[in-house]
Every structure is written in C-alpha cells, then in structure tokens.
C-alpha cells in the first residue's frame, strides 16, 4: 500500500514537472531531459510511468477535467457558475490546468491528443439541462448552445486577458462574464439569488477541504 | 502608377501566401521556401517587400484589424455588433484573418509580435462608450469591461467551435453569443431594435461593395 501511494505520488510529480515544462516551452520544444531535471527523479522512474512525451501530455490532459471544490447547491445554474469560477481560481495556481489549456490551444498538440473541451461542454450541459428542467432558465435559453458558447467564452477570456499588458485577475473576469450573460438566460427570481462573487471559489475550496457542507453554512 | 499598383498587388500576394502557410504549419514550422512556392513569385520579389519571415508575420498582423463592410448605423451598439459579425463572416474566407488569430494564439509568435487584441478592444471600446453616452446601454454596463470580455469571448468561441467534432458556423455562434450577452447590457427599447441575424454580415458586405447606404435600404 505504501509503495502504491509512493507510485501515485511519483506519477503526479512527473505530470506536474511535465506541465510546467509544457507551459514554458510549448509541447514541441519540451524535452524529456528538461522534464526529468525539473522532476528531480530518475529516467527509470519516468519510464515506469510514462513511455514517451506523448504519454506525459496525455496524462496532463487526463487530469484536466476536475471538479474539486464543487458542492451541491440549491440552484443547478449556481453549480454551473461554481464550476467556471473554481476553474478560474485554480488555473493560475495549478500548472496541470494551464498546461492542458496550452496543449488544447496548440494546433499540433491538439491534432495529436484532441482537447478536453467536449468534456467541459458535456459537464456544463448536464447542469444546464437540470437547471432548465427545474425552471431556472428562461424559455428560450438552450442548454446545448449556452454550454458550448460558454466554454469557448471562458477559454478566450483567459487567453486574451492573460496576454494584455495589464493582466486581469481571471476570477474577476469570469465573474464579470457571468454578470453579462446571466440576465439573458436565468429567470429573474433565480437571477437575484445567484452568487457570482470573485471570492466564492476560494470559499468553496476551503469549505470542501474542511469537509463542511456549504449548503448548511451561512 | 501602374507599377505602384503592381507592387501593392505583389505585396498582398506574399501576405496571403504567408498567411496560408502560417495557418497550415504554424509560425515556427513555416518556411520562406514554402511561402515562395505558394506565392508562385520570385525570391527577389519577396525580398523587395519583406526581408524575413518575421516581417511577413508582422505584415499579416498589420492587416488584421479591418472594418470592411462596416457602415454607420442608428445605434452605436449595432455598429459594435456589426464589427463582430463581419469578422466572423470573413474569418473562414480570408486566410489573412485566420493567420493573425493563429499568430496571436501561438505563445512563441505572440512573444515576438504581440497581438492585435488591444486594437480590437479599443475599437469596441470607442463604439461602446458612444453607445453608453447615447443611453443605449444599461446604467451598470461598463464599456471597458464589455469590450475586453467580448474580444476574449469571440476569440474563444472561434477557437473552441472550430475544434469540435461537429464544427459550428462561426457567424451563427457569434450571433448566439450576442443573444446571450445583449439582454445584460442594452436598454430594452434598443435591445428590441438590434439585428443579430447571421445573414446580416453578408448583406452588409454586399451593400458596402455596391456603394449603397444601408440606412436607406429596406
């Protein structure tokens, strides 16, 4: 068991080192030797877990759809908001997440590995379909269209805002994006109850790591 | 004069060939010889206009902020919509435009040339500030935030939708994006008058090339 735990930890260290190197150099220019140097582990240990750079990239992408901090809420549309706010909060803090976006955006890596966007769209779609069934969305709001557009909008806001001379805080940007799109999709009674505060994701993560149920905290 | 015209046309042919090659290979892997082959012109002619691959990329980016088809409208917010719809219509048809996005997204090329996103944001901002002054926007709608977020959202919607297994029509996607964001920013009286139809940009381009004033056509 202890050995298995150690193996899981070693695997994770390689993925994180690879993610950092992909972020800095891009997929093409990233080399196994730089990843090894970064991970401070042996080549033998690497090949035990990953047989190639391709396998490392695939491993990074496999970790990229994550719902840490996500907890059930009264409104399904709030859960959809939480998903996007949590990712915005975690992205600048977790090289694995930013590397997965970088791999998705890179046309060459994308052709090799495809992207996780369809998974994010599906996750959003499930929540928005449930929200619609519960009457939280306006009659004309189409869950499939909104799920697809929002994954695109989120990605582009991240991309453009990180490239501007005055870099914007991503959680703040995504929060403003919700302020812009929610009035066109949520029914007024629900709209008034939604929390899109940039402070929300940090709170959610603290609550979930403390094992509390956010539905029963003030 | 005829010689000058020919020079302009030759320069344009090189830019279009370079754009195609950047689109297909990416900036890094694009080579001058492939660009020459594509342009079917001589190396001497190329070096008369562009001294390097860098200069070609810069030339492509210089052409990327374009308002062809744009005509004055009753509402400034309609002009802002038109800008985005026109670009969505032209992008899949003009390699220069898609190449400029590809260069902006590529971290390496971006570090060399920066992007045209700040210019698009400024163009949008000017229109949205005018819209706000004329009372077309809701009191809480902040032109700077919306201009910045929308350039990001537009870019990401293009990026994600073009990568999905069932590729979506970009004009249709941008039109749906407006349906989502306009209720959160335009005043109701103006909202009802705005045209976000996916057929609009083609109509605008035909009108502007025919020299008609779209304000006076049915």
XYZ file of C-alpha atoms in Angstrom:
436
model
C 0.000 0.000 0.000
C 2.776 2.416 0.974
C 4.537 1.505 -2.263
C 1.399 2.154 -4.249
C 0.982 5.537 -2.618
C 4.545 6.384 -3.440
C 3.972 5.367 -7.060
C 0.931 7.628 -7.252
C 2.963 10.486 -5.815
C 5.851 9.895 -8.213
C 3.486 9.776 -11.173
C 1.962 13.062 -10.044
C 5.399 14.674 -9.702
C 6.206 13.749 -13.298
C 2.897 15.138 -14.518
C 3.461 18.406 -12.669
C 7.020 18.735 -13.955
C 5.822 17.995 -17.498
C 3.024 20.554 -17.118
C 5.499 23.236 -16.055
C 7.773 22.456 -18.978
C 4.880 22.404 -21.488
C 3.802 25.789 -20.125
C 7.240 27.293 -20.508
C 8.419 25.766 -23.791
C 5.271 24.563 -25.541
C 4.700 20.926 -26.423
C 7.022 20.768 -29.407
C 10.074 22.268 -27.746
C 9.561 20.450 -24.438
C 12.094 17.681 -23.955
C 12.155 14.626 -21.724
C 15.515 15.656 -20.271
C 14.233 19.054 -19.135
C 11.183 17.353 -17.608
C 13.476 14.903 -15.762
C 15.618 17.739 -14.475
C 12.525 19.560 -13.252
C 11.087 16.477 -11.530
C 14.437 15.628 -9.893
C 13.704 11.919 -10.385
C 15.409 9.202 -12.408
C 14.812 8.278 -16.027
C 13.945 4.746 -14.849
C 11.197 6.098 -12.607
C 9.849 8.166 -15.513
C 9.698 5.241 -17.950
C 7.962 3.137 -15.311
C 5.034 5.587 -15.531
C 5.279 7.219 -18.942
C 6.864 5.738 -22.019
C 7.079 8.995 -24.010
C 6.461 12.724 -24.132
C 3.136 11.902 -25.801
C 2.133 9.812 -22.784
C 3.023 12.689 -20.448
C 0.903 15.119 -22.454
C -1.984 12.663 -22.460
C -1.549 12.256 -18.695
C -1.711 16.035 -18.214
C -4.891 16.249 -20.291
C -6.443 13.345 -18.376
C -6.145 15.347 -15.157
C -7.638 18.482 -16.664
C -11.345 17.959 -16.096
C -11.670 18.389 -12.370
C -14.456 19.491 -10.068
C -12.514 19.994 -6.833
C -14.382 22.391 -4.551
C -17.665 21.702 -6.317
C -20.566 21.044 -3.929
C -24.335 20.656 -4.492
C -26.263 23.921 -4.459
C -29.931 24.911 -4.280
C -29.838 26.027 -7.921
C -28.298 23.964 -10.704
C -27.314 27.150 -12.523
C -25.293 28.075 -9.418
C -23.447 24.764 -9.729
C -22.673 25.629 -13.356
C -21.352 29.035 -12.232
C -19.276 27.378 -9.498
C -17.632 25.049 -11.996
C -16.361 28.017 -14.040
C -15.365 30.164 -11.057
C -13.475 27.282 -9.414
C -11.536 26.585 -12.589
C -10.706 30.278 -12.957
C -9.421 30.367 -9.387
C -7.356 27.200 -9.723
C -5.899 27.771 -13.195
C -3.175 30.272 -12.295
C -2.293 28.138 -9.242
C -2.052 24.723 -10.927
C 0.381 24.167 -13.814
C -1.511 20.987 -14.769
C -4.587 23.042 -15.639
C -2.790 25.784 -17.538
C -0.729 23.177 -19.412
C -3.886 21.391 -20.503
C -5.195 24.647 -21.978
C -1.870 25.325 -23.657
C -1.947 21.824 -25.195
C -5.525 22.378 -26.385
C -4.674 25.687 -27.998
C -1.518 24.435 -29.726
C -2.729 23.166 -33.129
C -0.035 20.480 -33.308
C -0.670 19.079 -29.816
C -4.397 19.387 -30.431
C -4.163 17.232 -33.531
C -2.287 14.579 -31.535
C -4.385 14.499 -28.376
C -7.623 16.349 -29.127
C -8.889 18.541 -26.285
C -10.955 18.274 -23.112
C -13.383 20.959 -24.309
C -16.045 18.388 -25.254
C -15.888 17.041 -21.676
C -16.290 20.508 -20.169
C -19.176 21.167 -22.539
C -20.847 17.892 -21.503
C -20.380 18.642 -17.795
C -21.916 22.103 -18.308
C -24.694 20.692 -20.437
C -25.769 18.218 -17.744
C -26.049 21.026 -15.191
C -27.848 23.391 -17.572
C -30.331 20.714 -18.667
C -31.136 20.082 -14.990
C -31.426 23.848 -14.425
C -33.842 24.121 -17.349
C -35.967 21.208 -16.094
C -36.258 22.942 -12.728
C -37.429 26.159 -14.340
C -34.308 28.143 -13.518
C -33.704 29.194 -17.143
C -35.732 31.392 -19.458
C -37.855 29.517 -22.018
C -35.670 30.493 -24.997
C -32.386 29.547 -23.249
C -30.938 26.491 -24.982
C -28.646 24.466 -22.667
C -26.582 22.987 -25.533
C -25.876 26.372 -27.119
C -25.046 28.044 -23.813
C -22.820 25.162 -22.663
C -20.830 25.282 -25.910
C -20.581 29.092 -26.111
C -19.594 29.491 -22.500
C -16.724 27.005 -22.654
C -15.476 28.980 -25.656
C -16.018 32.351 -23.990
C -14.274 31.238 -20.787
C -11.288 29.937 -22.752
C -10.959 33.095 -24.832
C -11.334 35.431 -21.876
C -8.491 33.542 -20.193
C -6.373 33.678 -23.323
C -6.883 37.351 -24.134
C -6.815 38.673 -20.573
C -3.541 36.871 -19.832
C -1.960 38.449 -22.919
C -2.933 42.056 -22.198
C -0.324 44.499 -20.889
C -2.355 44.910 -17.703
C -3.156 41.321 -16.876
C -6.610 40.907 -15.346
C -7.446 38.585 -12.487
C -9.122 35.593 -14.127
C -11.739 35.004 -11.415
C -12.746 38.652 -11.663
C -13.031 38.382 -15.448
C -15.162 35.224 -15.300
C -17.350 36.828 -12.651
C -17.913 39.825 -14.978
C -18.662 37.434 -17.817
C -21.441 35.873 -15.731
C -22.806 39.342 -14.924
C -23.064 39.834 -18.671
C -24.638 36.505 -19.701
C -26.893 35.549 -16.766
C -29.588 38.193 -17.388
C -30.055 36.673 -20.870
C -30.630 33.144 -19.572
C -31.763 32.868 -15.925
C -35.328 33.657 -14.779
C -35.443 36.841 -12.670
C -36.321 35.081 -9.382
C -33.276 32.821 -9.673
C -31.001 35.554 -11.088
C -31.400 37.568 -7.881
C -30.230 34.610 -5.789
C -27.086 33.677 -7.731
C -23.651 34.336 -6.287
C -21.001 35.261 -8.852
C -18.610 36.913 -6.408
C -14.896 36.522 -7.223
C -14.426 35.454 -3.583
C -16.751 32.497 -3.948
C -14.338 29.863 -5.354
C -11.790 30.301 -2.561
C -14.611 29.939 -0.015
C -15.905 26.816 -1.761
C -12.457 25.224 -1.791
C -11.900 25.964 1.903
C -15.297 24.531 2.773
C -14.805 21.394 0.733
C -11.322 20.765 2.126
C -12.681 21.303 5.647
C -15.339 18.696 4.834
C -18.204 21.088 5.567
C -21.447 21.170 3.662
C -21.678 24.634 2.116
C -25.465 24.323 1.958
C -25.541 24.482 5.759
C -23.038 27.258 6.358
C -24.165 30.883 6.444
C 1.251 54.417 -61.047
C 0.667 51.076 -62.757
C 3.979 49.917 -61.294
C 2.916 51.012 -57.850
C -0.361 49.131 -58.200
C 1.503 46.034 -59.263
C 3.795 46.355 -56.238
C 0.780 46.593 -53.921
C -0.712 43.506 -55.541
C 2.553 41.569 -55.275
C 2.936 42.507 -51.638
C -0.612 41.314 -50.991
C 0.066 38.012 -52.758
C 3.040 37.382 -50.488
C 0.996 38.192 -47.394
C -1.768 35.849 -48.477
C 0.657 33.053 -49.265
C 2.380 33.567 -45.906
C -0.990 33.565 -44.139
C -1.922 30.237 -45.738
C 1.399 28.713 -44.765
C 1.196 30.059 -41.181
C -2.305 28.558 -40.955
C -1.172 25.173 -42.162
C 2.218 24.806 -40.467
C 2.207 27.304 -37.618
C 4.697 30.159 -37.407
C 7.672 28.127 -36.265
C 7.489 25.436 -38.919
C 6.582 27.833 -41.735
C 9.480 28.363 -44.117
C 10.270 31.055 -46.646
C 10.666 28.456 -49.396
C 7.175 27.040 -48.872
C 5.779 30.578 -48.853
C 7.608 31.316 -52.132
C 6.266 28.144 -53.703
C 2.755 29.083 -52.636
C 3.012 32.638 -53.941
C 4.495 31.480 -57.280
C 6.741 34.556 -57.305
C 10.486 35.007 -57.160
C 12.716 35.288 -54.122
C 13.874 38.679 -55.396
C 10.298 39.949 -55.443
C 9.791 38.654 -51.902
C 12.894 40.372 -50.503
C 11.863 43.611 -52.191
C 8.803 43.626 -49.892
C 9.738 41.531 -46.873
C 13.215 40.910 -45.555
C 12.322 37.956 -43.319
C 9.671 35.569 -42.046
C 9.277 37.936 -39.082
C 8.448 40.787 -41.460
C 5.843 38.611 -43.202
C 4.196 37.743 -39.871
C 4.187 41.391 -38.882
C 2.660 42.244 -42.260
C -0.096 39.677 -41.721
C -0.870 41.097 -38.278
C -0.868 44.659 -39.656
C -3.718 43.704 -41.999
C -5.760 42.032 -39.269
C -7.754 44.917 -37.871
C -10.204 45.631 -40.625
C -13.670 47.106 -40.789
C -14.659 46.206 -44.347
C -18.454 46.146 -44.668
C -18.849 48.369 -41.626
C -21.311 51.243 -42.166
C -22.816 53.808 -39.776
C -25.995 52.671 -38.027
C -28.737 54.320 -35.984
C -27.439 52.643 -32.818
C -23.776 52.543 -31.842
C -24.312 49.183 -30.182
C -25.460 47.889 -33.590
C -22.156 49.074 -35.055
C -20.343 47.127 -32.328
C -22.407 44.033 -33.192
C -21.672 44.527 -36.900
C -17.929 44.626 -36.264
C -18.043 41.193 -34.620
C -20.481 39.638 -37.108
C -18.484 40.893 -40.092
C -15.262 39.474 -38.701
C -16.982 36.144 -38.022
C -18.245 36.045 -41.608
C -14.895 36.959 -43.132
C -12.606 34.849 -40.957
C -13.217 31.460 -42.595
C -12.989 33.132 -46.015
C -9.766 35.112 -45.537
C -6.519 33.341 -44.610
C -5.010 36.673 -43.524
C -7.543 36.942 -40.719
C -7.289 33.356 -39.514
C -3.493 33.531 -39.672
C -3.489 36.626 -37.494
C -5.506 34.735 -34.872
C -3.210 31.753 -35.141
C -0.178 34.034 -34.633
C -1.855 35.656 -31.623
C -2.647 32.309 -30.024
C 0.801 30.819 -30.602
C 2.787 31.757 -27.466
C 6.072 31.980 -29.368
C 4.758 34.194 -32.165
C 2.843 36.229 -29.599
C 6.033 36.966 -27.687
C 7.671 38.157 -30.925
C 4.885 40.273 -32.375
C 2.335 40.811 -29.610
C -1.293 40.653 -30.752
C -3.949 42.872 -32.295
C -6.360 42.190 -29.421
C -5.670 45.584 -27.795
C -6.637 47.260 -31.096
C -9.887 45.297 -31.341
C -10.630 46.139 -27.712
C -10.005 49.835 -28.392
C -12.219 49.809 -31.497
C -15.007 48.141 -29.482
C -14.486 50.488 -26.574
C -14.921 53.592 -28.732
C -18.242 52.260 -30.046
C -19.478 51.161 -26.615
C -18.540 54.466 -24.982
C -20.537 56.260 -27.683
C -23.422 53.801 -27.149
C -23.352 54.499 -23.409
C -23.341 58.286 -23.950
C -26.400 57.942 -26.152
C -28.245 55.980 -23.477
C -28.233 52.690 -25.392
C -26.639 50.735 -22.534
C -27.919 49.914 -19.076
C -26.509 52.087 -16.264
C -24.353 49.301 -14.791
C -22.881 48.277 -18.189
C -19.194 49.211 -18.235
C -17.865 49.752 -21.791
C -14.251 48.864 -20.887
C -15.191 45.577 -19.227
C -17.577 44.562 -22.000
C -15.124 45.496 -24.761
C -12.374 43.410 -23.160
C -14.563 40.418 -22.281
C -16.216 40.285 -25.668
C -12.969 40.242 -27.636
C -11.944 37.329 -25.419
C -15.290 35.558 -25.741
C -15.351 35.982 -29.528
C -11.813 34.580 -29.827
C -12.533 31.594 -27.603
C -15.837 30.779 -29.288
C -13.965 30.717 -32.601
C -11.197 28.557 -31.167
C -13.411 26.018 -29.410
C -16.134 25.792 -32.046
C -13.578 25.183 -34.806
C -12.076 22.314 -32.797
C -15.294 20.453 -32.043
C -16.129 17.263 -33.948
C -19.227 18.973 -35.351
C -17.812 22.298 -36.406
C -20.258 25.161 -35.899
C -20.775 28.043 -38.292
C -18.887 30.965 -36.740
C -21.394 33.676 -37.667
C -24.163 31.573 -36.108
C -22.111 31.128 -32.934
C -21.330 34.841 -32.626
C -24.985 35.653 -33.252
C -25.967 33.292 -30.393
C -23.314 34.908 -28.202
C -24.958 38.299 -28.763
C -28.372 36.795 -27.912
C -26.816 35.770 -24.604
C -24.995 38.992 -23.679
C -27.181 41.799 -25.072
C -30.030 41.442 -22.527
C -27.444 42.085 -19.786
C -26.188 45.323 -21.312
C -28.589 47.066 -23.751
C -31.647 49.024 -22.596
C -34.905 47.229 -23.533
C -36.013 49.812 -26.122
C -32.745 49.457 -28.029
C -32.493 45.690 -27.481
C -35.724 45.170 -29.425
C -34.311 47.056 -32.435
C -30.959 45.294 -32.745
C -30.258 42.929 -35.623
C -28.044 39.981 -34.734
C -29.090 37.772 -37.639
C -26.365 35.506 -39.045
C -27.388 36.777 -42.501
C -26.564 40.359 -41.609
C -22.801 40.459 -42.368
C -23.184 39.115 -45.903
C -25.869 41.729 -46.548
C -23.647 44.494 -45.128
C -20.727 43.447 -47.325
C -22.876 43.369 -50.449
C -24.319 46.784 -49.656
C -20.964 48.352 -48.956
C -19.420 46.929 -52.130
C -22.453 48.144 -54.095
C -21.900 51.592 -52.588
C -25.388 51.754 -51.101
C -26.190 53.324 -47.789
C -27.636 50.543 -45.623
C -29.503 53.097 -43.532
C -31.729 53.820 -46.545
C -32.392 50.313 -47.814
C -35.341 48.300 -46.559
